[in-house]
Amino acid sequence: MKTIGVFDSGLGGLSVLHALLLEMPDARYVYLADGAYTPYGGRSTEQVAERAHRITQRLHQDYAVDALVVACNTATAMAIESLRQEHPDWPIVGVEPALKPAAALSRSGHIGVLATRGTVESERFARLRARVESESRHPLHFNCQACDGLADAIERGDEATTRVLCARYLDALRANANTPAPMDTLVLGCTHYPFAADILQALSGPDVRLVETGAPVARRTRTVLGLPEASAVVSGTPQITLLSTGDPAPLAQASTRWLGTTVGATHLDL
Ligand code: DGL
């Protein structure tokens, strides 16, 4: 049985773990939430990279993981290249805002992108955007919004603030769109945001399609591990270990809500 390490600044990566469980129900998972350092979105590249390297090292050494999923757009933007350089013999899969799938889905070419400031302002994101724009056969208009505080509000389970911030950032997208053509696709470029999908969908209206990255990342992880497609018959229950460098209680609660199964969580000093 393969062991897959997954980490995020907090509980956002559970949205990716959920997709991994659907894709590979028989694998063993070690999920680490960096609760002591959440949120990553406003931190410097050096800080996030330092945390990402420390976490990766620990998952590699103490949990013998066969592959690592960086279930965080911000950490992927800031550290995936140096992580792969440090661990060249070991598959590391990152998460990036789904610009390419959004470009394929959008009819109008007007695509909103919500992500953390760290992601939106990263060089890696600028390169991704330029690549997708240059490869598209249709004109694309990406309208990108840094959502300060949104991942943190979701992390804290603060629904009132989550609503206020979702409304604020969707208004900002509308105000920034220098065209009357409506956006028809909205990229959730942070793994926390799928947990606010209902709010974002209600505020955006039924004509806007929300796009996230969990499923393609899970497929990619299965491919790099050389595992077959999941059969309808699951031979065992998935084994999940939840760890948090902060308070483990909210992570355990979030597992009940977002994974549909209650998993105990343990504190890890790191
Ligand atoms: N969930 C993360 C991401 O996908 C990080 C959010 C944060 O910690 O600011 O970007």
CSV table of C-alpha atoms and ligand atoms in Angstrom, one decimal:
chain,number,residue,atom,x,y,z
A,1,MET,CA,0.0,0.0,0.0
A,2,LYS,CA,1.4,3.4,-1.0
A,3,THR,CA,1.7,6.2,1.6
A,4,ILE,CA,1.0,9.7,0.4
A,5,GLY,CA,2.0,12.8,2.4
A,6,VAL,CA,-0.2,15.8,2.0
A,7,PHE,CA,0.4,19.2,3.5
A,8,ASP,CA,-1.2,22.7,3.7
A,9,SER,CA,-1.0,25.7,5.9
A,10,GLY,CA,-4.2,24.4,7.5
A,11,LEU,CA,-7.4,22.6,6.7
A,12,GLY,CA,-7.7,23.8,3.1
A,13,GLY,CA,-5.7,20.9,1.8
A,14,LEU,CA,-8.5,18.6,3.0
A,15,SER,CA,-10.3,19.6,-0.2
A,16,VAL,CA,-7.4,18.0,-2.1
A,17,LEU,CA,-7.3,15.0,0.3
A,18,HIS,CA,-11.0,14.5,-0.4
A,19,ALA,CA,-10.2,14.2,-4.1
A,20,LEU,CA,-7.2,11.9,-3.4
A,21,LEU,CA,-9.5,9.6,-1.4
A,22,LEU,CA,-11.9,9.3,-4.3
A,23,GLU,CA,-9.1,8.6,-6.7
A,24,MET,CA,-7.1,6.2,-4.5
A,25,PRO,CA,-9.3,4.9,-1.7
A,26,ASP,CA,-6.9,2.2,-0.8
A,27,ALA,CA,-3.8,4.3,-0.1
A,28,ARG,CA,-2.5,5.4,3.3
A,29,TYR,CA,-2.5,9.2,3.9
A,30,VAL,CA,-0.5,11.4,6.3
A,31,TYR,CA,-2.0,14.9,6.3
A,32,LEU,CA,-0.1,17.7,8.0
A,33,ALA,CA,-1.7,21.1,8.7
A,34,ASP,CA,0.9,23.8,9.6
A,35,GLY,CA,-1.5,25.3,12.1
A,36,ALA,CA,1.2,27.1,14.0
A,37,TYR,CA,2.1,29.1,10.9
A,38,THR,CA,-1.3,29.5,9.1
A,39,PRO,CA,-2.1,31.5,7.1
A,40,TYR,CA,0.7,31.3,4.5
A,41,GLY,CA,-0.8,33.8,2.1
A,42,GLY,CA,0.7,37.0,3.6
A,43,ARG,CA,4.1,35.5,4.6
A,44,SER,CA,7.3,36.0,2.7
A,45,THR,CA,8.6,33.5,0.2
A,46,GLU,CA,11.5,32.7,2.5
A,47,GLN,CA,9.2,31.9,5.4
A,48,VAL,CA,6.9,29.7,3.4
A,49,ALA,CA,9.8,27.9,1.7
A,50,GLU,CA,11.4,27.2,5.1
A,51,ARG,CA,8.2,25.7,6.5
A,52,ALA,CA,7.6,23.6,3.3
A,53,HIS,CA,11.2,22.2,3.4
A,54,ARG,CA,10.9,21.4,7.1
A,55,ILE,CA,7.6,19.7,6.7
A,56,THR,CA,8.7,17.7,3.7
A,57,GLN,CA,11.8,16.5,5.5
A,58,ARG,CA,9.8,15.3,8.4
A,59,LEU,CA,7.2,13.5,6.3
A,60,HIS,CA,10.0,11.9,4.3
A,61,GLN,CA,12.0,10.8,7.4
A,62,ASP,CA,9.4,9.8,9.9
A,63,TYR,CA,6.4,8.7,7.8
A,64,ALA,CA,8.2,7.1,4.8
A,65,VAL,CA,5.8,8.6,2.3
A,66,ASP,CA,6.1,7.4,-1.3
A,67,ALA,CA,4.9,10.7,-2.7
A,68,LEU,CA,4.2,14.2,-1.5
A,69,VAL,CA,1.2,16.4,-2.5
A,70,VAL,CA,1.8,20.1,-1.7
A,71,ALA,CA,-2.0,20.8,-1.2
A,72,CYS,CA,-1.4,24.5,-1.1
A,73,ASN,CA,-1.2,26.9,-4.0
A,74,THR,CA,0.9,29.4,-2.0
A,75,ALA,CA,3.5,26.9,-1.0
A,76,THR,CA,3.6,25.4,-4.5
A,77,ALA,CA,4.1,28.9,-5.9
A,78,MET,CA,6.9,29.7,-3.5
A,79,ALA,CA,8.7,26.4,-2.9
A,80,ILE,CA,7.9,23.6,-5.3
A,81,GLU,CA,11.0,24.0,-7.4
A,82,SER,CA,13.4,24.0,-4.5
A,83,LEU,CA,11.6,21.0,-2.9
A,84,ARG,CA,12.0,19.0,-6.1
A,85,GLN,CA,15.7,20.0,-6.3
A,86,GLU,CA,16.2,18.8,-2.7
A,87,HIS,CA,14.3,15.6,-3.3
A,88,PRO,CA,14.9,14.6,-6.9
A,89,ASP,CA,14.2,10.9,-6.4
A,90,TRP,CA,10.8,11.3,-4.9
A,91,PRO,CA,7.6,12.5,-6.6
A,92,ILE,CA,6.3,15.8,-5.4
A,93,VAL,CA,3.0,17.1,-6.9
A,94,GLY,CA,2.0,20.7,-6.5
A,95,VAL,CA,-1.3,22.5,-6.8
A,96,GLU,CA,-1.7,25.5,-9.1
A,97,PRO,CA,-4.7,27.7,-9.9
A,98,ALA,CA,-6.7,25.9,-12.6
A,99,LEU,CA,-6.2,28.5,-15.3
A,100,LYS,CA,-5.9,26.0,-18.1
A,101,PRO,CA,-9.0,24.0,-17.3
A,102,ALA,CA,-10.8,27.4,-16.8
A,103,ALA,CA,-9.6,28.5,-20.3
A,104,ALA,CA,-11.0,25.3,-21.8
A,105,LEU,CA,-14.4,25.8,-20.1
A,106,SER,CA,-14.9,29.5,-20.5
A,107,ARG,CA,-17.0,30.6,-23.4
A,108,SER,CA,-16.6,34.3,-23.0
A,109,GLY,CA,-12.9,34.1,-22.1
A,110,HIS,CA,-13.6,36.3,-19.1
A,111,ILE,CA,-12.2,34.4,-16.1
A,112,GLY,CA,-12.0,35.5,-12.5
A,113,VAL,CA,-9.2,34.1,-10.3
A,114,LEU,CA,-9.3,34.3,-6.5
A,115,ALA,CA,-6.1,33.3,-4.7
A,116,THR,CA,-3.9,34.4,-1.8
A,117,ARG,CA,-1.7,37.4,-2.3
A,118,GLY,CA,1.4,35.1,-2.1
A,119,THR,CA,0.1,33.2,-5.1
A,120,VAL,CA,-1.2,36.1,-7.2
A,121,GLU,CA,2.1,38.0,-6.8
A,122,SER,CA,4.4,35.0,-7.4
A,123,GLU,CA,6.6,34.7,-10.5
A,124,ARG,CA,5.3,31.1,-10.9
A,125,PHE,CA,1.7,32.4,-11.2
A,126,ALA,CA,2.8,35.1,-13.7
A,127,ARG,CA,4.5,32.4,-15.8
A,128,LEU,CA,1.5,30.1,-15.7
A,129,ARG,CA,-0.8,32.9,-16.7
A,130,ALA,CA,1.4,33.9,-19.6
A,131,ARG,CA,1.7,30.3,-20.8
A,132,VAL,CA,-2.0,29.7,-20.7
A,133,GLU,CA,-2.7,33.0,-22.5
A,134,SER,CA,-0.2,32.3,-25.2
A,135,GLU,CA,-1.4,28.7,-25.8
A,136,SER,CA,-5.1,29.6,-26.1
A,137,ARG,CA,-6.7,29.9,-29.4
A,138,HIS,CA,-9.3,32.3,-28.0
A,139,PRO,CA,-8.6,35.7,-26.4
A,140,LEU,CA,-8.5,35.3,-22.6
A,141,HIS,CA,-9.0,37.9,-19.9
A,142,PHE,CA,-7.9,36.8,-16.5
A,143,ASN,CA,-9.0,39.1,-13.7
A,144,CYS,CA,-7.0,38.1,-10.6
A,145,GLN,CA,-7.8,39.1,-7.1
A,146,ALA,CA,-5.7,38.6,-4.0
A,147,CYS,CA,-8.1,37.7,-1.1
A,148,ASP,CA,-6.4,38.8,2.0
A,149,GLY,CA,-7.9,37.2,5.1
A,150,LEU,CA,-10.2,34.8,3.3
A,151,ALA,CA,-8.3,31.6,3.9
A,152,ASP,CA,-7.8,32.7,7.5
A,153,ALA,CA,-11.6,33.2,8.0
A,154,ILE,CA,-12.3,29.8,6.5
A,155,GLU,CA,-9.6,28.2,8.7
A,156,ARG,CA,-11.2,29.7,11.8
A,157,GLY,CA,-14.7,28.6,10.7
A,158,ASP,CA,-15.8,32.2,10.8
A,159,GLU,CA,-18.7,32.1,8.4
A,160,ALA,CA,-19.8,35.7,8.8
A,161,THR,CA,-16.4,37.0,7.9
A,162,THR,CA,-16.1,34.5,5.1
A,163,ARG,CA,-19.3,35.9,3.6
A,164,VAL,CA,-18.2,39.5,3.9
A,165,LEU,CA,-14.9,38.8,2.3
A,166,CYS,CA,-16.3,36.7,-0.5
A,167,ALA,CA,-18.7,39.5,-1.3
A,168,ARG,CA,-15.9,42.1,-1.1
A,169,TYR,CA,-13.6,40.2,-3.5
A,170,LEU,CA,-16.3,39.4,-6.0
A,171,ASP,CA,-17.2,43.1,-6.1
A,172,ALA,CA,-13.6,43.9,-6.6
A,173,LEU,CA,-13.4,41.5,-9.6
A,174,ARG,CA,-16.5,43.2,-11.1
A,175,ALA,CA,-15.0,46.6,-10.5
A,176,ASN,CA,-11.7,45.6,-12.1
A,177,ALA,CA,-13.2,43.9,-15.1
A,178,ASN,CA,-12.5,46.7,-17.7
A,179,THR,CA,-15.2,45.2,-19.9
A,180,PRO,CA,-19.0,44.9,-19.8
A,181,ALA,CA,-18.7,41.2,-20.8
A,182,PRO,CA,-19.6,39.1,-17.7
A,183,MET,CA,-17.2,36.6,-16.3
A,184,ASP,CA,-18.4,33.0,-16.8
A,185,THR,CA,-15.7,31.1,-14.9
A,186,LEU,CA,-14.3,31.6,-11.5
A,187,VAL,CA,-11.0,29.8,-10.5
A,188,LEU,CA,-10.7,29.0,-6.8
A,189,GLY,CA,-7.0,29.4,-6.6
A,190,CYS,CA,-6.5,28.5,-2.9
A,191,THR,CA,-7.3,25.1,-1.5
A,192,HIS,CA,-9.3,26.7,1.3
A,193,TYR,CA,-11.8,28.3,-1.1
A,194,PRO,CA,-13.8,25.2,-2.1
A,195,PHE,CA,-15.0,25.2,1.5
A,196,ALA,CA,-16.7,28.6,0.6
A,197,ALA,CA,-17.9,27.3,-2.7
A,198,ASP,CA,-21.6,27.5,-1.8
A,199,ILE,CA,-21.2,31.2,-0.7
A,200,LEU,CA,-19.2,32.1,-3.8
A,201,GLN,CA,-21.7,30.3,-6.1
A,202,ALA,CA,-24.7,32.0,-4.6
A,203,LEU,CA,-23.0,35.4,-4.8
A,204,SER,CA,-21.7,34.9,-8.4
A,205,GLY,CA,-25.0,33.5,-9.8
A,206,PRO,CA,-25.8,30.4,-11.7
A,207,ASP,CA,-24.1,31.5,-14.9
A,208,VAL,CA,-20.6,31.4,-13.4
A,209,ARG,CA,-18.8,28.1,-13.2
A,210,LEU,CA,-16.5,27.5,-10.3
A,211,VAL,CA,-13.3,25.6,-11.0
A,212,GLU,CA,-10.9,24.0,-8.5
A,213,THR,CA,-8.0,21.6,-8.8
A,214,GLY,CA,-8.6,18.7,-6.4
A,215,ALA,CA,-9.5,16.1,-9.0
A,216,PRO,CA,-6.8,16.7,-11.6
A,217,VAL,CA,-4.2,16.8,-8.8
A,218,ALA,CA,-5.4,13.5,-7.5
A,219,ARG,CA,-5.2,11.9,-11.0
A,220,ARG,CA,-1.7,13.3,-11.4
A,221,THR,CA,-0.7,11.8,-8.1
A,222,ARG,CA,-2.1,8.4,-9.0
A,223,THR,CA,-0.2,8.5,-12.3
A,224,VAL,CA,3.2,9.4,-10.8
A,225,LEU,CA,2.7,6.6,-8.3
A,226,GLY,CA,2.0,4.2,-11.2
A,227,LEU,CA,-1.3,3.1,-9.6
A,228,PRO,CA,-4.3,1.8,-11.6
A,229,GLU,CA,-7.6,3.7,-11.8
A,230,ALA,CA,-9.7,3.1,-8.7
A,231,SER,CA,-12.1,0.1,-9.1
A,232,ALA,CA,-15.7,0.3,-8.0
A,233,VAL,CA,-14.8,-2.3,-5.4
A,234,VAL,CA,-12.8,-0.8,-2.6
A,235,SER,CA,-10.8,-3.5,-0.8
A,236,GLY,CA,-10.2,-1.7,2.5
A,237,THR,CA,-10.9,1.6,4.3
A,238,PRO,CA,-8.5,4.4,3.7
A,239,GLN,CA,-6.0,4.9,6.5
A,240,ILE,CA,-5.7,8.6,7.4
A,241,THR,CA,-3.3,10.2,9.9
A,242,LEU,CA,-4.0,13.8,10.6
A,243,LEU,CA,-1.3,16.0,12.2
A,244,SER,CA,-1.2,19.7,13.1
A,245,THR,CA,1.6,21.9,14.2
A,246,GLY,CA,-1.1,23.9,16.0
A,247,ASP,CA,-4.3,22.9,17.7
A,248,PRO,CA,-5.3,19.6,16.3
A,249,ALA,CA,-9.0,19.8,17.4
A,250,PRO,CA,-10.3,22.0,14.5
A,251,LEU,CA,-8.6,19.7,12.0
A,252,ALA,CA,-10.4,16.6,13.5
A,253,GLN,CA,-13.7,18.5,13.4
A,254,ALA,CA,-13.1,19.6,9.8
A,255,SER,CA,-12.4,16.0,8.8
A,256,THR,CA,-15.9,15.0,9.9
A,257,ARG,CA,-17.4,17.8,7.8
A,258,TRP,CA,-15.2,17.6,4.7
A,259,LEU,CA,-14.1,14.0,4.5
A,260,GLY,CA,-17.3,12.5,5.7
A,261,THR,CA,-15.4,10.4,8.3
A,262,THR,CA,-14.2,11.4,11.7
A,263,VAL,CA,-10.5,11.1,12.0
A,264,GLY,CA,-8.6,12.0,15.2
A,265,ALA,CA,-5.8,14.5,14.9
A,266,THR,CA,-2.5,14.8,16.8
A,267,HIS,CA,-0.3,17.7,17.5
A,268,LEU,CA,3.2,17.6,16.0
A,269,ASP,CA,6.0,19.9,17.2
A,270,LEU,CA,7.8,21.3,14.1
B,1,DGL,N1,-4.6,26.8,1.3
B,1,DGL,C1,-3.5,27.5,0.8
B,1,DGL,C2,-3.5,27.8,-0.6
B,1,DGL,O1,-3.9,27.0,-1.4
B,1,DGL,C3,-2.9,28.6,1.8
B,1,DGL,C4,-3.8,29.6,2.3
B,1,DGL,C5,-3.1,30.4,3.3
B,1,DGL,O2,-2.6,29.8,4.3
B,1,DGL,O3,-3.1,31.6,3.2
B,1,DGL,O4,-3.0,28.8,-1.1
